[in-house]
Amino acid sequence: MLSKRRKAVKKKSKEVQKMLDSKPYAVDNCKILQDMLFGTHKLCQEYNSENCSSKKARLIKELLNFPPDSPPYLEAPVYFDYGVHTTVGKNFFCNFNCVFLDCAKISIGDNVFLAPNVQLYTAAHPLDHKERRETEFARPITIGDDVWIGGGSIVLPGVEIGSRVVVAAGSVVTKNVPSDCVVAGVPARVLPTLSPPSAVSRVSH
């Protein structure tokens, strides 16, 4: 059985489609989007305050998409805008206080680890102040397999991160990242390339 929140995703709405197509859209003009946001934020509150593991497992199924044989591990608190636009692969680990602004789709591969306070932003706003009053837009984020994102890092809208990447703590990722490398800094820059199956022995959380 689909929950009311997930049923809302199936409904036809111009604003929902605009949002997912990375076109300007207006949340204030769309009750479906407002209901989805409210429902997801309520689910996050429930998950973050729940101590029973079986109840947390049920709430995770409602929050986001993942392989049925490999549920993600989410340390509370965790925050989603919609949740249903986020898909994670096998063996996904998310540490404390991570944020997923998934107005557009967030697609994450297998064996991905997020350290505390990682923030993934698909949401963006027009530079023009008049347009910014009326609409916003979103760009999808894609993260490959075997990626480790260090604590306090931010990934901005539209970024694609390849596989076997390490993002050093405190980085702001503004551009696409190729596979097999380390990125660090504000904005993040590529450091030494990793040769599979090599790994960084020590990168600070």
mmCIF file of C-alpha atoms in Angstrom:
data_model
loop_
_atom_site.group_PDB
_atom_site.id
_atom_site.type_symbol
_atom_site.label_atom_id
_atom_site.label_comp_id
_atom_site.label_asym_id
_atom_site.label_seq_id
_atom_site.Cartn_x
_atom_site.Cartn_y
_atom_site.Cartn_z
ATOM 1 C CA MET A 1 0.000 0.000 0.000
ATOM 2 C CA LEU A 2 1.274 3.449 -0.941
ATOM 3 C CA SER A 3 1.123 6.141 1.723
ATOM 4 C CA LYS A 4 -0.736 9.381 1.013
ATOM 5 C CA ARG A 5 2.626 11.073 0.609
ATOM 6 C CA ARG A 6 3.861 8.607 -2.019
ATOM 7 C CA LYS A 7 0.493 8.689 -3.791
ATOM 8 C CA ALA A 8 0.949 12.443 -4.139
ATOM 9 C CA VAL A 9 4.079 11.799 -6.221
ATOM 10 C CA LYS A 10 1.955 9.906 -8.743
ATOM 11 C CA LYS A 11 -0.494 12.775 -9.204
ATOM 12 C CA LYS A 12 -0.256 14.966 -12.276
ATOM 13 C CA SER A 13 0.943 18.458 -11.486
ATOM 14 C CA LYS A 14 2.576 20.993 -13.767
ATOM 15 C CA GLU A 15 4.627 22.420 -10.913
ATOM 16 C CA VAL A 16 5.892 18.983 -9.832
ATOM 17 C CA GLN A 17 6.927 18.180 -13.398
ATOM 18 C CA LYS A 18 8.606 21.563 -13.787
ATOM 19 C CA MET A 19 10.578 20.931 -10.608
ATOM 20 C CA LEU A 20 11.763 17.504 -11.756
ATOM 21 C CA ASP A 21 12.569 18.875 -15.236
ATOM 22 C CA SER A 22 14.811 21.592 -13.731
ATOM 23 C CA LYS A 23 12.461 24.359 -14.869
ATOM 24 C CA PRO A 24 11.320 27.327 -12.750
ATOM 25 C CA TYR A 25 8.447 26.337 -10.472
ATOM 26 C CA ALA A 26 6.459 27.806 -7.596
ATOM 27 C CA VAL A 27 5.842 25.790 -4.437
ATOM 28 C CA ASP A 28 3.254 28.334 -3.275
ATOM 29 C CA ASN A 29 1.140 27.555 -6.353
ATOM 30 C CA CYS A 30 1.068 23.787 -5.826
ATOM 31 C CA LYS A 31 -0.783 22.093 -2.980
ATOM 32 C CA ILE A 32 0.682 18.713 -3.964
ATOM 33 C CA LEU A 33 4.223 20.010 -3.381
ATOM 34 C CA GLN A 34 3.206 21.654 -0.117
ATOM 35 C CA ASP A 35 1.600 18.418 1.102
ATOM 36 C CA MET A 36 4.666 16.397 0.093
ATOM 37 C CA LEU A 37 6.991 18.765 1.943
ATOM 38 C CA PHE A 38 4.833 18.755 5.064
ATOM 39 C CA GLY A 39 4.514 14.962 5.017
ATOM 40 C CA THR A 40 8.249 14.422 4.577
ATOM 41 C CA HIS A 41 9.224 16.900 7.272
ATOM 42 C CA LYS A 42 6.800 15.181 9.643
ATOM 43 C CA LEU A 43 8.346 11.795 8.802
ATOM 44 C CA CYS A 44 11.815 13.193 9.503
ATOM 45 C CA GLN A 45 10.658 14.444 12.897
ATOM 46 C CA GLU A 46 9.247 10.996 13.689
ATOM 47 C CA TYR A 47 12.416 9.230 12.563
ATOM 48 C CA ASN A 48 14.708 11.585 14.457
ATOM 49 C CA SER A 49 12.827 11.113 17.719
ATOM 50 C CA GLU A 50 12.182 7.347 17.405
ATOM 51 C CA ASN A 51 14.239 4.884 19.484
ATOM 52 C CA CYS A 52 12.632 1.616 18.363
ATOM 53 C CA SER A 53 14.708 0.009 15.570
ATOM 54 C CA SER A 54 11.726 -1.720 13.925
ATOM 55 C CA LYS A 55 9.758 1.527 13.776
ATOM 56 C CA LYS A 56 12.798 3.357 12.373
ATOM 57 C CA ALA A 57 13.074 0.664 9.673
ATOM 58 C CA ARG A 58 9.447 1.266 8.703
ATOM 59 C CA LEU A 59 9.981 5.025 8.543
ATOM 60 C CA ILE A 60 13.089 4.613 6.358
ATOM 61 C CA LYS A 61 10.954 2.744 3.806
ATOM 62 C CA GLU A 62 8.665 5.751 3.670
ATOM 63 C CA LEU A 63 11.448 8.338 3.503
ATOM 64 C CA LEU A 64 13.560 7.312 0.509
ATOM 65 C CA ASN A 65 14.262 4.684 -2.164
ATOM 66 C CA PHE A 66 16.807 1.867 -1.738
ATOM 67 C CA PRO A 67 17.404 -1.820 -2.641
ATOM 68 C CA PRO A 68 15.014 -4.035 -0.644
ATOM 69 C CA ASP A 69 17.878 -6.340 0.386
ATOM 70 C CA SER A 70 20.122 -3.508 1.620
ATOM 71 C CA PRO A 71 18.373 -0.832 3.700
ATOM 72 C CA PRO A 72 20.425 2.300 4.379
ATOM 73 C CA TYR A 73 21.814 3.233 7.780
ATOM 74 C CA LEU A 74 20.785 6.767 8.709
ATOM 75 C CA GLU A 75 22.015 8.303 11.943
ATOM 76 C CA ALA A 76 19.480 10.737 13.372
ATOM 77 C CA PRO A 77 18.948 13.551 12.942
ATOM 78 C CA VAL A 78 18.597 13.475 9.177
ATOM 79 C CA TYR A 79 16.602 15.853 6.993
ATOM 80 C CA PHE A 80 14.904 15.488 3.589
ATOM 81 C CA ASP A 81 12.745 17.868 1.581
ATOM 82 C CA TYR A 82 10.852 15.162 -0.337
ATOM 83 C CA GLY A 83 12.726 11.896 0.271
ATOM 84 C CA VAL A 84 10.995 10.110 -2.602
ATOM 85 C CA HIS A 85 13.354 11.900 -5.002
ATOM 86 C CA THR A 86 16.402 10.369 -3.271
ATOM 87 C CA THR A 87 17.659 6.912 -4.283
ATOM 88 C CA VAL A 88 20.617 5.224 -2.590
ATOM 89 C CA GLY A 89 22.433 1.997 -3.460
ATOM 90 C CA LYS A 90 23.595 -0.889 -1.316
ATOM 91 C CA ASN A 91 25.564 -0.397 1.905
ATOM 92 C CA PHE A 92 24.721 3.300 2.251
ATOM 93 C CA PHE A 93 25.811 5.000 5.478
ATOM 94 C CA CYS A 94 24.777 8.485 6.541
ATOM 95 C CA ASN A 95 26.187 9.954 9.748
ATOM 96 C CA PHE A 96 24.592 12.559 12.033
ATOM 97 C CA ASN A 97 22.868 15.723 10.812
ATOM 98 C CA CYS A 98 22.939 15.241 7.039
ATOM 99 C CA VAL A 99 20.640 17.257 4.760
ATOM 100 C CA PHE A 100 19.091 16.160 1.440
ATOM 101 C CA LEU A 101 17.358 19.023 -0.389
ATOM 102 C CA ASP A 102 15.977 16.683 -3.045
ATOM 103 C CA CYS A 103 13.732 18.980 -5.077
ATOM 104 C CA ALA A 104 15.428 17.354 -8.082
ATOM 105 C CA LYS A 105 16.586 13.751 -7.988
ATOM 106 C CA ILE A 106 19.534 12.691 -5.840
ATOM 107 C CA SER A 107 20.988 9.405 -7.119
ATOM 108 C CA ILE A 108 23.641 7.700 -4.973
ATOM 109 C CA GLY A 109 25.508 4.491 -5.844
ATOM 110 C CA ASP A 110 26.681 1.528 -3.768
ATOM 111 C CA ASN A 111 29.025 1.705 -0.762
ATOM 112 C CA VAL A 112 28.705 5.454 -0.239
ATOM 113 C CA PHE A 113 29.539 6.958 3.160
ATOM 114 C CA LEU A 114 28.482 10.435 4.300
ATOM 115 C CA ALA A 115 30.228 11.888 7.356
ATOM 116 C CA PRO A 116 28.388 14.200 9.795
ATOM 117 C CA ASN A 117 26.867 17.442 8.502
ATOM 118 C CA VAL A 118 27.107 16.584 4.801
ATOM 119 C CA GLN A 119 24.612 18.616 2.770
ATOM 120 C CA LEU A 120 23.337 17.772 -0.718
ATOM 121 C CA TYR A 121 21.539 20.710 -2.341
ATOM 122 C CA THR A 122 19.556 20.302 -5.561
ATOM 123 C CA ALA A 123 17.541 23.439 -4.784
ATOM 124 C CA ALA A 124 18.540 26.799 -6.273
ATOM 125 C CA HIS A 125 17.120 30.276 -6.808
ATOM 126 C CA PRO A 126 17.280 32.819 -9.662
ATOM 127 C CA LEU A 127 19.924 35.531 -9.433
ATOM 128 C CA ASP A 128 17.370 38.156 -10.447
ATOM 129 C CA HIS A 129 15.669 39.383 -7.281
ATOM 130 C CA LYS A 130 12.231 39.788 -8.891
ATOM 131 C CA GLU A 131 12.250 36.256 -10.295
ATOM 132 C CA ARG A 132 13.498 34.965 -6.942
ATOM 133 C CA ARG A 133 10.319 36.245 -5.261
ATOM 134 C CA GLU A 134 8.141 34.055 -7.480
ATOM 135 C CA THR A 135 10.012 30.900 -8.498
ATOM 136 C CA GLU A 136 12.868 28.543 -7.738
ATOM 137 C CA PHE A 137 14.470 25.682 -9.653
ATOM 138 C CA ALA A 138 16.451 22.508 -9.015
ATOM 139 C CA ARG A 139 19.271 20.512 -10.614
ATOM 140 C CA PRO A 140 19.868 16.779 -9.945
ATOM 141 C CA ILE A 141 22.877 15.414 -8.051
ATOM 142 C CA THR A 142 24.490 12.096 -9.005
ATOM 143 C CA ILE A 143 27.069 10.275 -6.868
ATOM 144 C CA GLY A 144 28.826 7.100 -8.061
ATOM 145 C CA ASP A 145 29.916 3.967 -6.189
ATOM 146 C CA ASP A 146 32.411 3.801 -3.310
ATOM 147 C CA VAL A 147 32.365 7.523 -2.548
ATOM 148 C CA TRP A 148 33.284 8.946 0.858
ATOM 149 C CA ILE A 149 32.172 12.515 1.561
ATOM 150 C CA GLY A 150 33.901 14.082 4.554
ATOM 151 C CA GLY A 151 32.236 15.982 7.373
ATOM 152 C CA GLY A 152 30.685 19.366 6.714
ATOM 153 C CA SER A 153 30.998 19.082 2.935
ATOM 154 C CA ILE A 154 28.397 20.631 0.629
ATOM 155 C CA VAL A 155 27.461 19.394 -2.848
ATOM 156 C CA LEU A 156 25.732 22.040 -4.972
ATOM 157 C CA PRO A 157 22.952 21.660 -7.576
ATOM 158 C CA GLY A 158 23.707 19.819 -10.804
ATOM 159 C CA VAL A 159 26.949 18.190 -9.639
ATOM 160 C CA GLU A 160 27.945 14.690 -10.757
ATOM 161 C CA ILE A 161 30.550 12.861 -8.658
ATOM 162 C CA GLY A 162 32.235 9.805 -10.174
ATOM 163 C CA SER A 163 33.066 6.519 -8.455
ATOM 164 C CA ARG A 164 35.808 5.875 -5.881
ATOM 165 C CA VAL A 165 36.013 9.554 -4.957
ATOM 166 C CA VAL A 166 37.009 11.026 -1.599
ATOM 167 C CA VAL A 167 35.680 14.492 -0.756
ATOM 168 C CA ALA A 168 37.767 15.988 2.049
ATOM 169 C CA ALA A 169 36.027 17.465 5.090
ATOM 170 C CA GLY A 170 34.684 20.987 4.691
ATOM 171 C CA SER A 171 34.729 20.983 0.887
ATOM 172 C CA VAL A 172 32.178 22.771 -1.297
ATOM 173 C CA VAL A 173 31.711 20.805 -4.525
ATOM 174 C CA THR A 174 30.554 23.184 -7.260
ATOM 175 C CA LYS A 175 31.553 21.239 -10.402
ATOM 176 C CA ASN A 176 31.527 17.660 -11.678
ATOM 177 C CA VAL A 177 34.169 15.364 -10.173
ATOM 178 C CA PRO A 178 35.835 12.560 -12.198
ATOM 179 C CA SER A 179 36.250 9.050 -10.815
ATOM 180 C CA ASP A 180 39.290 7.942 -8.805
ATOM 181 C CA CYS A 181 40.354 11.201 -7.220
ATOM 182 C CA VAL A 182 40.382 13.267 -4.047
ATOM 183 C CA VAL A 183 38.815 16.721 -3.985
ATOM 184 C CA ALA A 184 39.263 19.344 -1.287
ATOM 185 C CA GLY A 185 38.711 23.021 -0.634
ATOM 186 C CA VAL A 186 36.276 25.858 -1.267
ATOM 187 C CA PRO A 187 35.548 25.486 -4.080
ATOM 188 C CA ALA A 188 36.676 21.864 -4.203
ATOM 189 C CA ARG A 189 39.653 21.105 -6.459
ATOM 190 C CA VAL A 190 41.031 17.780 -7.636
ATOM 191 C CA LEU A 191 44.054 16.517 -5.691
ATOM 192 C CA PRO A 192 46.069 13.337 -6.509
ATOM 193 C CA THR A 193 44.276 10.823 -8.705
ATOM 194 C CA LEU A 194 43.636 7.438 -7.118
ATOM 195 C CA SER A 195 44.564 4.305 -9.066
ATOM 196 C CA PRO A 196 42.052 1.520 -8.374
ATOM 197 C CA PRO A 197 42.062 -0.341 -6.086
ATOM 198 C CA SER A 198 44.265 2.069 -4.112
ATOM 199 C CA ALA A 199 42.708 4.037 -1.295
ATOM 200 C CA VAL A 200 43.581 7.005 0.821
ATOM 201 C CA SER A 201 44.948 5.718 4.104
ATOM 202 C CA ARG A 202 43.952 8.776 6.079
ATOM 203 C CA VAL A 203 41.564 11.581 5.294
ATOM 204 C CA SER A 204 40.112 13.465 8.224
ATOM 205 C CA HIS A 205 36.401 13.151 8.912
#
